[in-house]
Amino acid sequence: MKITNFLIMKKLLLFTFISILPFLTACKKKSTFEYYLEKAEAGDPIAQDSISMFYYLGEHGVKKDYEKAFEWASKSAEQDDVYGQFRLGVAYNWGDGVERDFAEAVYWYQKAAEQGLADAQNNLATCYLNGEGVEQNFEEAVVWFKKAAEQGHEFAQYNLGFCYENGNGVEQDSAKAYIWYRKSAEQGCAPGQYMLGQCYGKGIGVPVNIQEAKKWYQKAADQKIEDAMAALSQLEESEESEPDKQAQ
């Protein structure tokens, strides 16, 4: 993965269950899918969201079916379920089970973001930053990145660092870029780790520290970030050539 001008949107990962105790009791007689389907058909929005995920992932005895995943996410979202709203935004964003429509993605991300869901706030901010489905607005992007980042969302923290480094929607501030990249990196976000390596390697918001740069490049390289692999290789080659220069 190359990450030049790379902004991260979250596509998946959230999953909700209704209640573990009745679920465990019911599972003695029914499969997981059957249990949630019964609840979903009775109108439970959380169960509808769960069924949507089963179809999206192809889990619990059902084949992947993006159209059915979209159908159940719609039922959940229309009942104001925040996770259903987020999934509907994702479906429209990527065209999963429905014709791709960035404006609809923004509409549903906005609903979920206003309910405080960090994933939706991050994705909504990215739409504003890129001008996808909404008029480009860097300042509005920063507003939503901050909301998600302050909840500990590692991708939003990386994206906010990107904004501060490049002066998108905020006054350019390398020190703040470093702070947010570090928060992201410490949570294991690979692009955040790479950019923290860049901060140490190039003195972005922090004094140059080659050993720290190598440390964070390595962490990102371990997660298959190509730019980090290249940066690490370049540093190692530079260190190997240094003794030869001194000998001359």
Short mmCIF file of C-alpha atoms in Angstrom, two decimals:
data_model
loop_
_atom_site.label_atom_id
_atom_site.label_comp_id
_atom_site.label_asym_id
_atom_site.label_seq_id
_atom_site.Cartn_x
_atom_site.Cartn_y
_atom_site.Cartn_z
CA MET A 1 0.00 0.00 0.00
CA LYS A 2 1.30 3.42 -0.95
CA ILE A 3 0.09 6.29 1.16
CA THR A 4 1.04 9.51 -0.57
CA ASN A 5 -1.98 11.79 -0.01
CA PHE A 6 -3.71 8.78 1.47
CA LEU A 7 -6.88 9.40 3.45
CA ILE A 8 -8.52 6.51 5.22
CA MET A 9 -12.20 5.65 5.20
CA LYS A 10 -13.51 2.81 7.26
CA LYS A 11 -15.59 0.32 5.34
CA LEU A 12 -16.37 -2.33 7.89
CA LEU A 13 -15.64 -3.52 11.41
CA LEU A 14 -18.61 -2.52 13.53
CA PHE A 15 -20.86 -5.32 14.65
CA THR A 16 -23.66 -5.36 17.19
CA PHE A 17 -25.54 -8.05 19.03
CA ILE A 18 -28.87 -7.75 20.78
CA SER A 19 -28.29 -9.38 24.13
CA ILE A 20 -26.01 -12.28 24.96
CA LEU A 21 -28.16 -14.06 27.57
CA PRO A 22 -31.31 -14.66 25.49
CA PHE A 23 -29.04 -15.42 22.55
CA LEU A 24 -27.23 -18.19 24.41
CA THR A 25 -30.52 -19.66 25.56
CA ALA A 26 -32.09 -19.54 22.11
CA CYS A 27 -29.03 -21.03 20.44
CA LYS A 28 -29.79 -24.33 22.11
CA LYS A 29 -32.69 -24.64 19.68
CA LYS A 30 -31.83 -22.29 16.80
CA SER A 31 -28.83 -21.33 14.73
CA THR A 32 -27.31 -17.89 15.18
CA PHE A 33 -28.76 -16.75 11.87
CA GLU A 34 -32.24 -18.09 12.67
CA TYR A 35 -32.24 -16.36 16.03
CA TYR A 36 -31.36 -12.96 14.59
CA LEU A 37 -33.59 -13.38 11.55
CA GLU A 38 -36.61 -13.95 13.79
CA LYS A 39 -35.80 -10.79 15.72
CA ALA A 40 -35.12 -8.86 12.52
CA GLU A 41 -38.40 -9.88 10.91
CA ALA A 42 -40.18 -8.77 14.07
CA GLY A 43 -38.70 -5.30 13.50
CA ASP A 44 -35.72 -5.19 15.87
CA PRO A 45 -33.28 -2.69 14.26
CA ILE A 46 -30.19 -4.14 15.95
CA ALA A 47 -31.07 -7.62 14.73
CA GLN A 48 -31.68 -6.20 11.25
CA ASP A 49 -28.21 -4.69 11.35
CA SER A 50 -26.77 -8.04 12.45
CA ILE A 51 -28.49 -9.86 9.58
CA SER A 52 -27.10 -7.25 7.22
CA MET A 53 -23.60 -8.07 8.46
CA PHE A 54 -24.13 -11.80 8.13
CA TYR A 55 -24.98 -11.31 4.47
CA TYR A 56 -22.20 -8.80 3.92
CA LEU A 57 -19.55 -11.13 5.33
CA GLY A 58 -21.11 -14.43 4.30
CA GLU A 59 -21.15 -15.75 7.84
CA HIS A 60 -23.33 -18.02 9.97
CA GLY A 61 -24.45 -20.30 7.17
CA VAL A 62 -25.36 -17.71 4.53
CA LYS A 63 -23.52 -16.80 1.34
CA LYS A 64 -22.29 -13.29 0.71
CA ASP A 65 -25.12 -11.27 -0.71
CA TYR A 66 -24.59 -7.52 -0.86
CA GLU A 67 -28.11 -6.84 -2.08
CA LYS A 68 -29.65 -8.58 0.93
CA ALA A 69 -27.10 -6.90 3.18
CA PHE A 70 -28.24 -3.55 1.77
CA GLU A 71 -31.90 -4.47 2.21
CA TRP A 72 -31.49 -5.26 5.91
CA ALA A 73 -29.24 -2.27 6.55
CA SER A 74 -31.95 -0.08 5.03
CA LYS A 75 -34.56 -1.47 7.41
CA SER A 76 -32.27 -0.82 10.36
CA ALA A 77 -31.25 2.66 9.19
CA GLU A 78 -34.83 3.75 8.64
CA GLN A 79 -35.45 3.03 12.32
CA ASP A 80 -32.63 5.44 13.18
CA ASP A 81 -30.18 2.70 14.15
CA VAL A 82 -26.75 4.31 14.01
CA TYR A 83 -24.95 1.19 12.79
CA GLY A 84 -27.52 0.59 10.07
CA GLN A 85 -27.09 4.19 8.95
CA PHE A 86 -23.34 3.77 8.80
CA ARG A 87 -23.62 0.54 6.80
CA LEU A 88 -26.03 2.17 4.39
CA GLY A 89 -23.51 4.97 3.89
CA VAL A 90 -20.81 2.38 3.22
CA ALA A 91 -23.05 0.53 0.73
CA TYR A 92 -23.71 3.70 -1.26
CA ASN A 93 -20.06 4.78 -0.96
CA TRP A 94 -18.72 1.60 -2.55
CA GLY A 95 -21.72 0.43 -4.54
CA ASP A 96 -22.21 -2.71 -2.47
CA GLY A 97 -25.64 -4.12 -3.31
CA VAL A 98 -26.85 -0.82 -4.72
CA GLU A 99 -25.81 1.64 -7.43
CA ARG A 100 -22.95 3.79 -6.20
CA ASP A 101 -24.18 7.18 -5.03
CA PHE A 102 -21.83 9.47 -3.09
CA ALA A 103 -24.58 11.94 -2.22
CA GLU A 104 -26.61 9.16 -0.57
CA ALA A 105 -23.46 7.96 1.22
CA VAL A 106 -22.98 11.45 2.65
CA TYR A 107 -26.64 11.60 3.69
CA TRP A 108 -26.40 8.41 5.76
CA TYR A 109 -22.91 9.13 7.10
CA GLN A 110 -24.22 12.49 8.30
CA LYS A 111 -27.08 10.85 10.20
CA ALA A 112 -24.77 8.38 11.90
CA ALA A 113 -22.10 11.03 12.52
CA GLU A 114 -24.62 13.28 14.26
CA GLN A 115 -25.38 10.38 16.60
CA GLY A 116 -21.72 10.34 17.55
CA LEU A 117 -20.44 7.31 15.63
CA ALA A 118 -16.72 7.88 15.09
CA ASP A 119 -16.48 5.68 11.98
CA ALA A 120 -19.22 7.72 10.32
CA GLN A 121 -17.62 11.00 11.40
CA ASN A 122 -14.33 9.94 9.84
CA ASN A 123 -15.95 8.85 6.58
CA LEU A 124 -18.10 11.98 6.39
CA ALA A 125 -15.02 14.13 6.91
CA THR A 126 -13.24 12.31 4.10
CA CYS A 127 -16.17 13.01 1.78
CA TYR A 128 -15.92 16.72 2.62
CA LEU A 129 -12.16 16.71 2.10
CA ASN A 130 -12.39 14.99 -1.29
CA GLY A 131 -15.60 16.68 -2.42
CA GLU A 132 -17.36 13.35 -2.96
CA GLY A 133 -21.15 13.58 -2.72
CA VAL A 134 -20.89 17.05 -1.23
CA GLU A 135 -19.20 20.34 -2.08
CA GLN A 136 -15.55 20.23 -1.04
CA ASN A 137 -15.09 21.93 2.31
CA PHE A 138 -11.80 21.48 4.13
CA GLU A 139 -12.98 23.31 7.24
CA GLU A 140 -16.02 21.04 7.63
CA ALA A 141 -13.77 18.02 7.06
CA VAL A 142 -11.57 19.08 9.97
CA VAL A 143 -14.61 19.55 12.22
CA TRP A 144 -15.64 15.93 11.72
CA PHE A 145 -12.11 14.51 11.78
CA LYS A 146 -11.62 16.19 15.17
CA LYS A 147 -14.85 14.73 16.56
CA ALA A 148 -13.77 11.22 15.56
CA ALA A 149 -10.11 11.69 16.52
CA GLU A 150 -11.06 12.89 19.99
CA GLN A 151 -12.97 9.65 20.44
CA GLY A 152 -9.75 7.76 19.79
CA HIS A 153 -10.46 6.81 16.15
CA GLU A 154 -7.03 5.89 14.81
CA PHE A 155 -7.82 6.59 11.15
CA ALA A 156 -9.34 9.98 11.96
CA GLN A 157 -6.25 10.80 14.01
CA TYR A 158 -4.09 10.02 10.99
CA ASN A 159 -6.36 12.05 8.71
CA LEU A 160 -6.34 14.99 11.11
CA GLY A 161 -2.54 14.85 11.19
CA PHE A 162 -2.62 14.95 7.39
CA CYS A 163 -4.77 18.10 7.50
CA TYR A 164 -2.45 19.84 9.94
CA GLU A 165 0.64 18.86 7.96
CA ASN A 166 -0.79 20.17 4.70
CA GLY A 167 -2.86 23.08 6.00
CA ASN A 168 -6.17 21.63 4.78
CA GLY A 169 -8.98 23.43 6.62
CA VAL A 170 -6.64 24.56 9.40
CA GLU A 171 -3.51 26.65 9.69
CA GLN A 172 -0.54 24.49 8.80
CA ASP A 173 1.00 23.21 12.04
CA SER A 174 3.72 20.56 11.94
CA ALA A 175 3.74 20.15 15.71
CA LYS A 176 0.05 19.27 15.78
CA ALA A 177 0.51 17.00 12.76
CA TYR A 178 3.16 15.11 14.72
CA ILE A 179 0.89 14.82 17.77
CA TRP A 180 -1.99 13.30 15.80
CA TYR A 181 0.23 11.03 13.73
CA ARG A 182 1.73 9.73 16.96
CA LYS A 183 -1.68 9.07 18.52
CA SER A 184 -2.66 7.14 15.39
CA ALA A 185 0.62 5.23 15.20
CA GLU A 186 0.48 4.16 18.83
CA GLN A 187 -2.88 2.52 18.12
CA GLY A 188 -1.33 0.44 15.35
CA CYS A 189 -2.56 2.43 12.34
CA ALA A 190 -0.03 1.56 9.63
CA PRO A 191 -0.18 4.85 7.66
CA GLY A 192 0.08 6.69 10.98
CA GLN A 193 3.20 4.68 11.81
CA TYR A 194 4.70 5.52 8.43
CA MET A 195 3.98 9.23 8.82
CA LEU A 196 5.40 9.22 12.35
CA GLY A 197 8.54 7.75 10.82
CA GLN A 198 8.49 10.60 8.31
CA CYS A 199 8.18 13.11 11.14
CA TYR A 200 11.28 11.73 12.85
CA GLY A 201 13.15 11.24 9.58
CA LYS A 202 12.50 14.72 8.22
CA GLY A 203 12.01 16.75 11.38
CA ILE A 204 8.29 17.39 10.91
CA GLY A 205 7.09 18.88 14.20
CA VAL A 206 9.84 17.09 16.12
CA PRO A 207 13.68 17.00 16.02
CA VAL A 208 15.21 14.55 13.57
CA ASN A 209 15.80 11.16 15.19
CA ILE A 210 16.87 8.50 12.72
CA GLN A 211 16.56 5.62 15.16
CA GLU A 212 12.98 6.58 15.96
CA ALA A 213 12.30 6.98 12.25
CA LYS A 214 13.59 3.46 11.59
CA LYS A 215 11.51 2.09 14.47
CA TRP A 216 8.25 3.46 13.10
CA TYR A 217 9.07 2.73 9.46
CA GLN A 218 9.66 -0.88 10.51
CA LYS A 219 6.30 -1.08 12.25
CA ALA A 220 4.57 0.23 9.13
CA ALA A 221 6.65 -2.01 6.86
CA ASP A 222 5.58 -5.00 8.93
CA GLN A 223 2.03 -4.07 7.91
CA LYS A 224 2.98 -4.04 4.21
CA ILE A 225 3.19 -0.27 3.72
CA GLU A 226 5.35 0.01 0.59
CA ASP A 227 6.44 3.59 1.25
CA ALA A 228 7.70 2.53 4.67
CA MET A 229 9.65 -0.36 3.18
CA ALA A 230 11.27 2.01 0.69
CA ALA A 231 12.07 4.61 3.38
CA LEU A 232 13.57 1.97 5.65
CA SER A 233 15.69 0.58 2.84
CA GLN A 234 16.91 4.06 1.95
CA LEU A 235 17.93 4.76 5.55
CA GLU A 236 19.77 1.46 5.82
CA GLU A 237 21.62 2.08 2.56
CA SER A 238 22.58 5.54 3.78
CA GLU A 239 23.94 4.12 7.03
CA GLU A 240 25.95 1.48 5.14
CA SER A 241 27.53 4.07 2.86
CA GLU A 242 28.48 6.42 5.72
CA PRO A 243 31.55 4.44 6.90
CA ASP A 244 32.87 4.41 3.32
CA LYS A 245 32.58 8.21 3.13
CA GLN A 246 34.37 8.61 6.44
CA ALA A 247 37.17 6.29 5.31
CA GLN A 248 37.81 8.48 2.29
#
